[in-house]
Structures are given as structure tokens and as C-alpha cells.
Short mmCIF file of C-alpha atoms in Angstrom, two decimals:
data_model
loop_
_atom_site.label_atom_id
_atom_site.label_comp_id
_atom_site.label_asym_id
_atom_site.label_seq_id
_atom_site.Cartn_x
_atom_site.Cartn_y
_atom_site.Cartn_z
CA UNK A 1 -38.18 84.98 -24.50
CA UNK A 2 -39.70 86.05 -28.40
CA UNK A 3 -40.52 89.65 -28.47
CA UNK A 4 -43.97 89.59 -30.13
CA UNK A 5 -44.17 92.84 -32.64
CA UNK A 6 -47.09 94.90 -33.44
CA UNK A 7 -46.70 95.12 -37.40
CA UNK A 8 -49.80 96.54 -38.56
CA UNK A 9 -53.27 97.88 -36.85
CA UNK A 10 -56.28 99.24 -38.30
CA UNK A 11 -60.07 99.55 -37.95
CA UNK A 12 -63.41 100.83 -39.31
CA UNK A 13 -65.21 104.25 -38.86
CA UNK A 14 -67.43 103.93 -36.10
CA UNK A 15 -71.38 104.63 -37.17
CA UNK A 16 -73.82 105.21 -34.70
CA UNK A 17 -75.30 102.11 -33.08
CA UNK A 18 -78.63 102.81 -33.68
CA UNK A 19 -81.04 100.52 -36.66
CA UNK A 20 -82.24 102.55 -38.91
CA UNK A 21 -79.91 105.41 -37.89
CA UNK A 22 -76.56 104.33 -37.92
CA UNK A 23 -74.52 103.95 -41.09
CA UNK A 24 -73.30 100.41 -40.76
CA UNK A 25 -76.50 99.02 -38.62
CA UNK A 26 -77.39 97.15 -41.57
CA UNK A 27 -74.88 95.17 -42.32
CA UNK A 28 -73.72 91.48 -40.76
CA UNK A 29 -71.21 92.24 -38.01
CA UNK A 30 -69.00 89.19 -39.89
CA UNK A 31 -68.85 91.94 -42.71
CA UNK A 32 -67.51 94.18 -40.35
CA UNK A 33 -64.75 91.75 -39.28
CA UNK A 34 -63.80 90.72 -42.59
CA UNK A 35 -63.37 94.35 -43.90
CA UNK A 36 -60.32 94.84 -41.04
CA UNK A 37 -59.24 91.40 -41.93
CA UNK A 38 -59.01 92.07 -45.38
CA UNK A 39 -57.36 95.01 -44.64
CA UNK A 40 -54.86 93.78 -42.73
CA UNK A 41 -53.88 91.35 -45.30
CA UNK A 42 -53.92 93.34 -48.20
CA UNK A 43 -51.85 96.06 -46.49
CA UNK A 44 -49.44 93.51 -45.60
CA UNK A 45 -49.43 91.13 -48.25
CA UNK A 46 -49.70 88.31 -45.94
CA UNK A 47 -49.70 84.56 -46.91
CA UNK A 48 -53.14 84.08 -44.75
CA UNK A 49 -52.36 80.26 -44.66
CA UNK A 50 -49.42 81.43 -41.73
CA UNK A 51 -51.78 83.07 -39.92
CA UNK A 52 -51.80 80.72 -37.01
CA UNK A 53 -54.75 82.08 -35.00
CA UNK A 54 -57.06 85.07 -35.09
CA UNK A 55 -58.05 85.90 -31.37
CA UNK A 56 -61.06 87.91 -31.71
CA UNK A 57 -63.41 89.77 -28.88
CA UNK A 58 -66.61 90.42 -29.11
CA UNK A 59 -69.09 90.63 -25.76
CA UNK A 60 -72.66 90.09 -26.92
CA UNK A 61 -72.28 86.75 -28.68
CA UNK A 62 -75.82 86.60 -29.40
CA UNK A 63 -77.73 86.46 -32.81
CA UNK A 64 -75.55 87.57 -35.26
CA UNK A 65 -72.43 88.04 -33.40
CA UNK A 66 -72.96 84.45 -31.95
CA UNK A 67 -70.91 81.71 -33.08
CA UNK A 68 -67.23 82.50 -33.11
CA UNK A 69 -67.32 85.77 -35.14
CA UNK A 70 -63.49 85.68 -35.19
CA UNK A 71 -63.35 82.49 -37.45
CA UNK A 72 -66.87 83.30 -39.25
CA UNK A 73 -65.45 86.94 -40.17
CA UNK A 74 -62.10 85.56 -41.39
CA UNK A 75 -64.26 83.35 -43.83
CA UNK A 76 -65.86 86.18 -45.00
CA UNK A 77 -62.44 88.10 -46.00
CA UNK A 78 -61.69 84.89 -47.88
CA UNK A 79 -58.48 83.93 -45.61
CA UNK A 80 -57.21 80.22 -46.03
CA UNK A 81 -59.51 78.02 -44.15
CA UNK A 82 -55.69 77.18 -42.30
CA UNK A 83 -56.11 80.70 -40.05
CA UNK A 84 -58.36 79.83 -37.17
CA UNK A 85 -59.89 81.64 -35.35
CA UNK A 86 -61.62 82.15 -31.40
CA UNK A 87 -64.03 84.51 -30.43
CA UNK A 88 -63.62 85.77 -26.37
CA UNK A 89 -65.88 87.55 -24.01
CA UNK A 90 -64.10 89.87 -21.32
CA UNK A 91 -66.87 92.50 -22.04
CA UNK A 92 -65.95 96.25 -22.51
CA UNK A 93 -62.01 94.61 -22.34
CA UNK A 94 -62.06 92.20 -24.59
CA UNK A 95 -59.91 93.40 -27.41
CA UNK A 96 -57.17 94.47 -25.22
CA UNK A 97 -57.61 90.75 -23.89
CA UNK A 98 -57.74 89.22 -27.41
CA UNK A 99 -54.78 91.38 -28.05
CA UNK A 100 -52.52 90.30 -25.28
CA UNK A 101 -53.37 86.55 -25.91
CA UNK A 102 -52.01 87.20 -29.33
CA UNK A 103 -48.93 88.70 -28.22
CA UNK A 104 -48.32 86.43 -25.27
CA UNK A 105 -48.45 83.34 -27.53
CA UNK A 106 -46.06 84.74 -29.82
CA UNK A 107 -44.02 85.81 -26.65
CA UNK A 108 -44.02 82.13 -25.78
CA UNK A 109 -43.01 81.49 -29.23
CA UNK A 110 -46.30 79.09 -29.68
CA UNK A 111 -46.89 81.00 -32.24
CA UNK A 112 -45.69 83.25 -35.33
CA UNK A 113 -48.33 85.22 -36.49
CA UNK A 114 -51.26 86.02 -34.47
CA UNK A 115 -54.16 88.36 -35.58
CA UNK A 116 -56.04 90.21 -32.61
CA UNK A 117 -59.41 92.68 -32.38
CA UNK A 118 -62.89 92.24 -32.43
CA UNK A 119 -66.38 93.57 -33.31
CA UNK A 120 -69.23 95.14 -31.77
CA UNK A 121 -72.75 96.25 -33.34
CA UNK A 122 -74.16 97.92 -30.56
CA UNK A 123 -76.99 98.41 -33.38
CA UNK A 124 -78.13 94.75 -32.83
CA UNK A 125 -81.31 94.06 -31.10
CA UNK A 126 -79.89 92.41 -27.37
CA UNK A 127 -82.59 89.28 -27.40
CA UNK A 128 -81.14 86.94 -24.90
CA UNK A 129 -79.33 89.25 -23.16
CA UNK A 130 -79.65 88.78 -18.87
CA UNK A 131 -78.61 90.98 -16.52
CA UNK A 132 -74.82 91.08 -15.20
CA UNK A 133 -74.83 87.74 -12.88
CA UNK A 134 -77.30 85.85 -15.57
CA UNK A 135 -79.80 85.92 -12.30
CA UNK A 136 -77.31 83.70 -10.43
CA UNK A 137 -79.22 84.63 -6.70
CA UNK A 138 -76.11 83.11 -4.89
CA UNK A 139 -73.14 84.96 -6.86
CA UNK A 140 -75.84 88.24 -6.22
CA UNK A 141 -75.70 87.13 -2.50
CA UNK A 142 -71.55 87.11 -3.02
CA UNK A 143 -71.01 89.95 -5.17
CA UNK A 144 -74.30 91.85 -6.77
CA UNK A 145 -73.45 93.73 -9.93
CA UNK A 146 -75.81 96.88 -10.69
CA UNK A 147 -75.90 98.55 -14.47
CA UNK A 148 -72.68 100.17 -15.47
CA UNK A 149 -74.06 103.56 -15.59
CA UNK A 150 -75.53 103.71 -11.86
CA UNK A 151 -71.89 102.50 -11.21
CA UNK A 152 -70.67 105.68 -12.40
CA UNK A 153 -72.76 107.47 -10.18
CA UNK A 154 -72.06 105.44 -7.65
CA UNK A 155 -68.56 105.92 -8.30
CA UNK A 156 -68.52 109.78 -8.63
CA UNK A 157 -70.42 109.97 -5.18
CA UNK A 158 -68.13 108.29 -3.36
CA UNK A 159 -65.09 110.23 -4.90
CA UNK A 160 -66.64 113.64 -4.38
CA UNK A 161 -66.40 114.50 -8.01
CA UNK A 162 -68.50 116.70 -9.31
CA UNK A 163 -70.80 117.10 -12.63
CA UNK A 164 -69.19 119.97 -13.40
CA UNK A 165 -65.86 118.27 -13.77
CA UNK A 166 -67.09 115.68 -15.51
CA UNK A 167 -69.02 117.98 -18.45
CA UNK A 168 -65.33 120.02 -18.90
CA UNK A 169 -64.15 116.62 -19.33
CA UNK A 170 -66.20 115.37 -21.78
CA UNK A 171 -66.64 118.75 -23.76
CA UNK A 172 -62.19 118.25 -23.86
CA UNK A 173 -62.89 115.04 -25.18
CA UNK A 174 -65.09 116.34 -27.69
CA UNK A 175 -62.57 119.17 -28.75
CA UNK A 176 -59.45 116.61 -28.50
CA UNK A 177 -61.32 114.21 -31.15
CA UNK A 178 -62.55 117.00 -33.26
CA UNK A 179 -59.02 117.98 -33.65
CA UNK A 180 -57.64 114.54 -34.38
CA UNK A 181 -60.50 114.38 -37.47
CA UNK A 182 -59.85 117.58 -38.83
CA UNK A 183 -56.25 116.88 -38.96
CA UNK A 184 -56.45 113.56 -39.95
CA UNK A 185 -54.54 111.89 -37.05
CA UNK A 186 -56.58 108.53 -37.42
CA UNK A 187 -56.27 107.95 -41.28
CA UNK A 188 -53.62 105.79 -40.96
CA UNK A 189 -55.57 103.33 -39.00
CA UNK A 190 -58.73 103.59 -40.65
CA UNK A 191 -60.60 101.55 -43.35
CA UNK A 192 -63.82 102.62 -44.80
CA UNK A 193 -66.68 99.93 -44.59
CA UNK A 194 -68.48 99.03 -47.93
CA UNK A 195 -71.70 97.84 -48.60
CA UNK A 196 -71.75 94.25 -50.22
CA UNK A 197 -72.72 95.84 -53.69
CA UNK A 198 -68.91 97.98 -53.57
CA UNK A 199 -70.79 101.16 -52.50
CA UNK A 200 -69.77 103.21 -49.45
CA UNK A 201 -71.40 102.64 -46.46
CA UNK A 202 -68.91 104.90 -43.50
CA UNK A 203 -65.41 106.24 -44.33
CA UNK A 204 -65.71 108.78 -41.28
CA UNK A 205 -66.42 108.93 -37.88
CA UNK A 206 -70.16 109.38 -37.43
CA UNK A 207 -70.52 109.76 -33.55
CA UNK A 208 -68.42 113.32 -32.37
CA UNK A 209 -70.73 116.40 -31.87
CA UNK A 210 -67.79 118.87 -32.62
CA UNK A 211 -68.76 122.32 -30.56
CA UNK A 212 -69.91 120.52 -27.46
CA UNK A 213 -69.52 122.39 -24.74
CA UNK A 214 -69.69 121.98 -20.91
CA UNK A 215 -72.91 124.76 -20.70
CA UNK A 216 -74.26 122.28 -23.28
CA UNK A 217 -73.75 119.61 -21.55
CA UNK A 218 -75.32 121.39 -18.41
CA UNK A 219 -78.34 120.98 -19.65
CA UNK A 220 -78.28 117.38 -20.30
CA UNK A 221 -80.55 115.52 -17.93
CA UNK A 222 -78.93 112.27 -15.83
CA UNK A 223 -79.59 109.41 -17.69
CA UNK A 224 -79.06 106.88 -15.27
CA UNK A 225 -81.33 108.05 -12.10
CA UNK A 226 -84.57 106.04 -13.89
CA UNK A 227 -82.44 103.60 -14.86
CA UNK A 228 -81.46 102.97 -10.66
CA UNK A 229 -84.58 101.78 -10.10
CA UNK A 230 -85.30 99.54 -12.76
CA UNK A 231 -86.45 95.80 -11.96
CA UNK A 232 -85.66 93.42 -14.52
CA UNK A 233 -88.20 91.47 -13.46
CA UNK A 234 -90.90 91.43 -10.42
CA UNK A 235 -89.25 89.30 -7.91
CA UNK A 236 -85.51 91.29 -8.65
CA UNK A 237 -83.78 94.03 -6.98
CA UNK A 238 -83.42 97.35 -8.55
CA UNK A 239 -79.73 98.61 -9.75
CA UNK A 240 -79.92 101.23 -6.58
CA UNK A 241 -80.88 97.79 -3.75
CA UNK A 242 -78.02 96.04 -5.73
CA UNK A 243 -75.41 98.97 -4.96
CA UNK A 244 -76.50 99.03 -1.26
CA UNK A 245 -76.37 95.41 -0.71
CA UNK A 246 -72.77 96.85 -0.46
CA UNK A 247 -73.06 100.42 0.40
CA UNK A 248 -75.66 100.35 2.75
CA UNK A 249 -75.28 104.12 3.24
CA UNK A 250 -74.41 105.09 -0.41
CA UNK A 251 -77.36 107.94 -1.43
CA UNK A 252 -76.17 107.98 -5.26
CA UNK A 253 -76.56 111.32 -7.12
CA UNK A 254 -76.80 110.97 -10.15
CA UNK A 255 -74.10 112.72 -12.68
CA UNK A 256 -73.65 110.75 -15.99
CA UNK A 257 -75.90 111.12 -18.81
CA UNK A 258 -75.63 111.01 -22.66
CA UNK A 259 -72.72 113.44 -23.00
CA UNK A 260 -70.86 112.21 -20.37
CA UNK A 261 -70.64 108.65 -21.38
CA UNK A 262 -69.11 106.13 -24.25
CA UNK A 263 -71.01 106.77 -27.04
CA UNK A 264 -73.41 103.88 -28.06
CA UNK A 265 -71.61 102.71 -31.66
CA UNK A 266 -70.62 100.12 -34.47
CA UNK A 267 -67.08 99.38 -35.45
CA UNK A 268 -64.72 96.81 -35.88
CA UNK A 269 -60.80 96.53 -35.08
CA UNK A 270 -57.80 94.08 -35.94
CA UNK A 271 -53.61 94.34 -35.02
CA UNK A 272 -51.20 92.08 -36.64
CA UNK A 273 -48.41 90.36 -34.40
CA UNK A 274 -45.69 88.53 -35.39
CA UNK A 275 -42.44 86.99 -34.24
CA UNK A 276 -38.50 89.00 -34.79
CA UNK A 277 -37.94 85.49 -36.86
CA UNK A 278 -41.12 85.06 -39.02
CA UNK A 279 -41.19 89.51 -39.65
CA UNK A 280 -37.53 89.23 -40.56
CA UNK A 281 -37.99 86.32 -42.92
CA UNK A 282 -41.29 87.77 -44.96
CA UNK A 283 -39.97 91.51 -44.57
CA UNK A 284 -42.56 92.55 -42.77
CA UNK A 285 -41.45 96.11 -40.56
CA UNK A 286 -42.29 96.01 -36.85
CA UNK A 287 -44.25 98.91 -35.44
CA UNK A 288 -43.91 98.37 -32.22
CA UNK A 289 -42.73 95.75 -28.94
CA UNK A 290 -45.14 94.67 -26.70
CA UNK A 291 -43.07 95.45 -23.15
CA UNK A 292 -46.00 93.74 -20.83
CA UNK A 293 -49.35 92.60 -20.56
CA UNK A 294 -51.93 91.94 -17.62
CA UNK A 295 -55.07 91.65 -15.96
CA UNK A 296 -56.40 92.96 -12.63
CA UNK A 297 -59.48 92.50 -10.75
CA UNK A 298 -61.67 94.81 -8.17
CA UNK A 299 -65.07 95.09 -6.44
CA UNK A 300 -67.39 93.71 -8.64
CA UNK A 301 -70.35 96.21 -7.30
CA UNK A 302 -69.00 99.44 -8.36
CA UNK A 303 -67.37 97.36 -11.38
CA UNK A 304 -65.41 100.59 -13.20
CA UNK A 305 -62.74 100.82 -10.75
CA UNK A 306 -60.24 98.02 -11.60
CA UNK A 307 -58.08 100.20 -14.32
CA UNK A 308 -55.72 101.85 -11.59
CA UNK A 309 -54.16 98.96 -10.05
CA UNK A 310 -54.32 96.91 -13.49
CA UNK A 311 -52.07 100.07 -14.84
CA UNK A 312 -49.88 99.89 -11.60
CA UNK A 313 -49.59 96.00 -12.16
CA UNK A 314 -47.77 95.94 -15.31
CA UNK A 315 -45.65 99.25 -14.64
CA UNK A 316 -44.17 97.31 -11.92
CA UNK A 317 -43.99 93.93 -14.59
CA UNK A 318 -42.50 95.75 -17.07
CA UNK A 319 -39.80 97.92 -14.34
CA UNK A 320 -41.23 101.05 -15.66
CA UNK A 321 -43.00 104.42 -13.79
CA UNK A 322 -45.67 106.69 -14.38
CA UNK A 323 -43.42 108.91 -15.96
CA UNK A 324 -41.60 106.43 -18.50
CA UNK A 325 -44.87 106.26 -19.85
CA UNK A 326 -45.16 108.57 -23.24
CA UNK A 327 -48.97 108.52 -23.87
CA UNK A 328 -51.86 106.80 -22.28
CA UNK A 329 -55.48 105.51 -23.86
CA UNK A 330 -57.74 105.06 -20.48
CA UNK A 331 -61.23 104.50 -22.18
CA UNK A 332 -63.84 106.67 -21.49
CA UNK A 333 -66.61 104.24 -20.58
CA UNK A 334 -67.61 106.89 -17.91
CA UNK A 335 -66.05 110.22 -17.31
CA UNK A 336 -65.62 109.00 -13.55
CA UNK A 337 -63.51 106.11 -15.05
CA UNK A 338 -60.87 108.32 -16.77
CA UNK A 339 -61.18 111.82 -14.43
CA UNK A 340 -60.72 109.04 -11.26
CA UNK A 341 -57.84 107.58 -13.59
CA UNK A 342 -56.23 110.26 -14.37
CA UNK A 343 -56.75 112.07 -10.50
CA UNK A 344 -55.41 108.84 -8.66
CA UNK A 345 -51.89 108.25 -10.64
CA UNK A 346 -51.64 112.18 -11.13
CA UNK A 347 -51.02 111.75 -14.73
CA UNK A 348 -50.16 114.80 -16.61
CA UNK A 349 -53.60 115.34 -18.91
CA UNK A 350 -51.73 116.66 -22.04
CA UNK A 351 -50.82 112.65 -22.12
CA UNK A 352 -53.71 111.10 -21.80
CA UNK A 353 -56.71 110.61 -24.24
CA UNK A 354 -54.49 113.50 -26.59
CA UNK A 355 -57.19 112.65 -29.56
CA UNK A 356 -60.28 112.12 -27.57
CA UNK A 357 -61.95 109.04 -26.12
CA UNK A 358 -65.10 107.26 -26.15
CA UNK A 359 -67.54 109.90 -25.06
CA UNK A 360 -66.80 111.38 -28.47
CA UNK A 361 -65.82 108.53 -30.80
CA UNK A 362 -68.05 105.93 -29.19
CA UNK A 363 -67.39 102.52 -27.58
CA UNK A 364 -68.38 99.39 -29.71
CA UNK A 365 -67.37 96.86 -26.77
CA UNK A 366 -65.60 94.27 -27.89
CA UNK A 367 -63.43 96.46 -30.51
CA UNK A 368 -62.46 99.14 -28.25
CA UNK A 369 -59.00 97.37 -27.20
CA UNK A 370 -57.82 96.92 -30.42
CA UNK A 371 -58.93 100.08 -31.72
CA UNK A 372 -56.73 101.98 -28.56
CA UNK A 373 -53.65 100.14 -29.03
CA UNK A 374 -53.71 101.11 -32.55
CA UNK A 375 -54.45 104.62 -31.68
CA UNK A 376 -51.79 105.27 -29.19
CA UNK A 377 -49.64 103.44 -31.59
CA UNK A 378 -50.09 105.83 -34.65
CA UNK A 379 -49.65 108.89 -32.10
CA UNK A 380 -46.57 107.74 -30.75
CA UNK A 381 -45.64 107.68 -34.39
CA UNK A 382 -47.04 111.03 -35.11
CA UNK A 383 -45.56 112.65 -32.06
CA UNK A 384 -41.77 110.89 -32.38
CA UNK A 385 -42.69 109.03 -28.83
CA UNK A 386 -41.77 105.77 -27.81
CA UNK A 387 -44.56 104.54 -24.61
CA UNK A 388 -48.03 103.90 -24.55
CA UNK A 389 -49.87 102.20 -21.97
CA UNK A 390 -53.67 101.39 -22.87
CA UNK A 391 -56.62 99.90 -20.24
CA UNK A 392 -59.83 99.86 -19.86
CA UNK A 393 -62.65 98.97 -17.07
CA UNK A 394 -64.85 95.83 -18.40
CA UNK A 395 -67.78 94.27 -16.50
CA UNK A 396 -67.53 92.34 -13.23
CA UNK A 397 -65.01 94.66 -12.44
CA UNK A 398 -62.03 93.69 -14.31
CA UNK A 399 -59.25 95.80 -16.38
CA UNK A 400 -56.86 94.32 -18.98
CA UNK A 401 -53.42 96.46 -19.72
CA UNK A 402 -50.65 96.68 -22.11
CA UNK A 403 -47.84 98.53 -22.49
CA UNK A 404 -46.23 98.83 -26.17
CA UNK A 405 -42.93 100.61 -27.46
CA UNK A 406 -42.13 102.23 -30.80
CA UNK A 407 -39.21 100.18 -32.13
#
């Protein structure tokens, strides 16, 4: 079989995903996608005629991020109209999942040179948007699906874990990512966004709130307790009736709140793969191997639980252990997602999340993949490592996984 090769991965700042607040809210999310693209050919000096396919993710493709944003952004970066492009929906994991199709189909050797990443503007008004299940009353029947964040709680109650760990996790998260900025850990990944007229719009990270602290976060209120008991419309059932449809005798409390979660953000991510063959013949370097890729699904009511046995899946595809794994990006959707993550495979901590995670940096869904494979990447590098392993939870309780090696 092809070994597929990670040759190049980089991304945007992320601004805060807020109109009229954020830094990049104003701009198309296609200009976000093209800036990466650009990037990555520029860096690279790529012929974008051989660019077979660009595999993109983004999960609300509505508005302006409707309409195949992968193809529409590559447009925009002025690639030859040869480089095609498809635009995928796996929700919080779809840029590991655009990723992996990339790599796969140059592990098949279907391909030579496959781009992979995506885009999110969490800044963009939702119109259109429906509820997880699109109202489907049968598939509720089967398997209701509550709001992400009441699945946190739901999550934390059932696993006994307290607030308290999950503030000293999110204040280290804070610290960790405050860390990696000061000392520049992510400027070899990242490419600042400018405004159509050649001014700069973000060359920095926007989100982190360097000094958080847990006694800070203390004082946070729960952000997800109203949100429980919200009807979508008359005739629905709240978040909480959805939950115990399926845990009759669940009483949630409620733990997560603004400091505790992904942080609500813009940004934009692309990786380059190629073949041993096509790198060798347009001396292009490889990075790194992809060693294995994979999907796993769980219960689709508590929907955040699905990255443990996705992580044990390909360990066992790729003949590896816990412990021939170098580094680990588990994103921080939740801090019950990582802190359960981290408790159930009894990771060592000083490996996981080493420059921070979502809660600090923010989460622009459909990027966040791409944007953690590149991260672990350039702190393998950094560190003289060889292993990373990178997953995520996504909606309807799924979590893609890949495992990469320095070569």
C-alpha cells in the first residue's frame, strides 16, 4: 500500500466568533479558505493543476458557507479550475474526516496530491439551522439527541466528576496556550488573514484570556441549566425530556459554562498530502506518515462520548499502545470530553493538550481537525517526538482518529 505523507499544514488565527466583535466576522468564509489555500501553495510552490482533490469540512453549510466551500474557496485563492474540490459535514469532526479521506485516497494510490481542512465562521447568523435530528419524531423515538452542552452535564453527572476538576482543567488549558503564544510554538502553522484591500485583519490568536484561573472560573455561572429546558418549538421536548427519554433517572447538575467550554470562534485550516512517488518527483519534503485512520460511533444521547473507543480502534489498527503514543490532541469541546479522555485511558497529562485546547483557543467546527493534526505535528517537531494521535467528539455521537509519525 502508498504511504500518504503530510507535507505541509497551516491555518489562520482564530478571531472571536462574534459580528461586530470578532476580527474576521466580516469577511466571506470563502476568503478564509482561500487564505490557507494560498498559503499552502505558495509555501510549497505547488503546480495547483496536480492538485487532484481538495476535501474540505465545514458543518453549517448554510448561507455563506453553503455550496461546496471547499471548491468555492479554492476559486478564490486562484488555483487551476483542474483542483476540485468537496465540502463534508461530520460536524465538530469534520476536518479530521476531510483529512483522513485525503490520506486514505492517496493510501489507495487513487490519488497523488490531496488537500484537506475546512472552515468555520461561528460569527455567521445560523438561519436554517434545526435542531440535532432536523425534527425527525421517529429517529427522536430511536435515538433523541439533546444540545451538546446539557450533554456535558449529563456526562459529568454520570461520571462523578466534579466542577472543581473541570475549572483546574480549563484554567491548565488556559496557562498551556498562553505559553505556546508567548513562545511562539504555533508560528509555524499560522497565516495571518487579510482584509480584501491588503490590510491586516488577525495575525494572532484573539480568543485566550491568559491569567484565568480556577477561583475565576468559580464564579462563572452554568451556562447550560436554562439552556436544559429550552423548547425549540411548542409541541417539542426540552434538551433535559430528551436526555431522560434515555436516562429516566438522570437529575443533571449542571457544571459547564463559558470557561469551561470550546470557545465560540472563526478560523480556517488546510494540510497538504501527497504520495512517496509524486513528493519525490517535485521535491517536496514529507513531514510526516499517516500510520492509521478511523471512525467510531456511540450513544447518540449523551453524544460526547465516542472519542475513547475511536482512539482504542486505531491503536489496535495501527499495532500500537497507549504508550507508543508521543503526544495526543483530544479537543476540548467540553472539559468532561478531555478530563473523561484523559481519566479512562490513564494517559499521562504532560502528553496531552501540551499547548492548550479549545477552551482557550476556540473551536471553529469544521476546522478544528485540521488545525490539531497540524498542531501535534509542529510539536512533535518542536519536541524531537515521533507519535501523535488526534480525535475529537462530533455530533450524533461520533469520533474520527488519526494517528501520524514524524518521518
Amino acid at each position: 500500500m502508498p504511504e500518504a505523507y503530510i507535507i505541509d499544514a497551516c491555518r489562520t488565527p482564530r478571531g472571536i466568533g462574534k459580528q461586530g466583535k470578532g476580527a474576521l466576522a466580516h469577511l466571506h468564509p470563502q476568503h478564509l479558505g482561500s487564505t490557507v489555500l494560498k498559503a499552502l501553495a505558495e509555501r510549497n510552490g505547488l503546480d495547483t493543476a496536480e492538485v487532484d482533490d481538495i476535501v474540505w469540512g465545514t458543518s453549517s453549510q448554510v448561507m455563506e458557507q453553503s455550496g461546496d466551500l471547499g471548491r468555492m474557496s479554492a476559486l478564490d485563492a486562484g488555483y487551476d479550475i483542474k483542483a476540485s474540490g468537496v465540502t463534508l459535514d461530520r460536524f465538530c469532526g469534520s476536518g479530521i474526516t476531510a483529512s483522513n479521506i485525503a490520506a486514505t485516497s492517496v493510501m489507495a494510490g487513487m490519488e497523488d496530491l490531496v488537500i484537506a481542512g475546512g472552515t468555520e465562521m461561528m460569527s455567521l447568523p445560523k438561519k436554517g439551522l434545526l435542531p440535532m435530528g432536523a425534527n425527525n419524531l421517529h429517529l427522536q423515538e430511536l435515538h433523541p439527541q439533546p444540545h451538546q452542552g446539557v450533554c456535558a452535564d449529563a456526562i459529568a453527572t454520570l461520571e462523578g466528576i466534579p466542577r472543581e476538576a473541570l475549572d483546574a482543567h480549563a484554567a491548565e488549558s488556559q496557562r498551556r496556550a498562553a505559553v505556546a503564544v508567548e513562545e511562539g510554538r504555533f508560528d509555524k502553522s499560522l497565516v495571518p488573514v487579510h482584509n480584501p484591500d491588503g490590510t491586516l485583519a488577525l495575525g494572532q490568536e484573539e480568543f485566550p484570556r491568559p491569567g484565568t484561573t480556577a477561583e475565576g472560573l468559580a464564579k462563572l455561572p452554568p451556562s447550560f441549566e436554562a439552556a436544559a429546558d429550552y423548547r425549540h418549538s411548542e409541541d417539542a421536548k426540552t434538551y433535559r425530556e430528551l436526555v431522560n427519554m434515555k436516562y429516566p433517572d438522570l437529575e443533571i447538575t449542571h457544571v459547564h459554562h463559558a470557561g469551561n467550554s470550546s470557545g465560540v470562534v472563526d478560523g480556517s485550516a488546510a494540510i497538504l498530502f501527497a504520495s512517496g512517488a509524486y513528493a519525490e518527483a517535485n521535491g517536496l519534503t514529507p513531514r510526516a506518515r499517516v500510520v492509521a485512520t478511523g471512525n467510531m460511533g456511540d450513544d447518540p444521547t449523551l453524544m460526547l462520548n465516542a472519542p475513547v473507543p475511536s482512539a482504542k480502534k486505531i491503536l489496535k489498527r495501527a499495532g500500537m499502545a497507549i504508550d507508543d503514543i508521543d503526544l495526543f490532541e483530544i479537543n476540548e469541546a467540553f472539559a468532561v470530553v478531555s478530563e473523561k479522555f484523559q481519566r479512562d485511558l490513564d494517559l499521562d497529562r504532560e502528553k496531552v493538550n501540551v499547548n492548550g485546547g479549545a477552551m482557550a483557543l476556540g473551536h471553529p467546527i469544521g476546522a478544528t481537525g485540521a488545525i490539531l493534526i497540524g498542531t501535534v505535528l509542529d510539536e512533535l517537531e518542536r519536541r524531537d517526538l515521533q507519535t501523535g494521535l488526534v480525535t475529537m467528539c462530533a455530533g450524533g455521537g461520533m469520533a474520527p482518529a488519526i494517528i501520524i509519525e514524524r518521518v
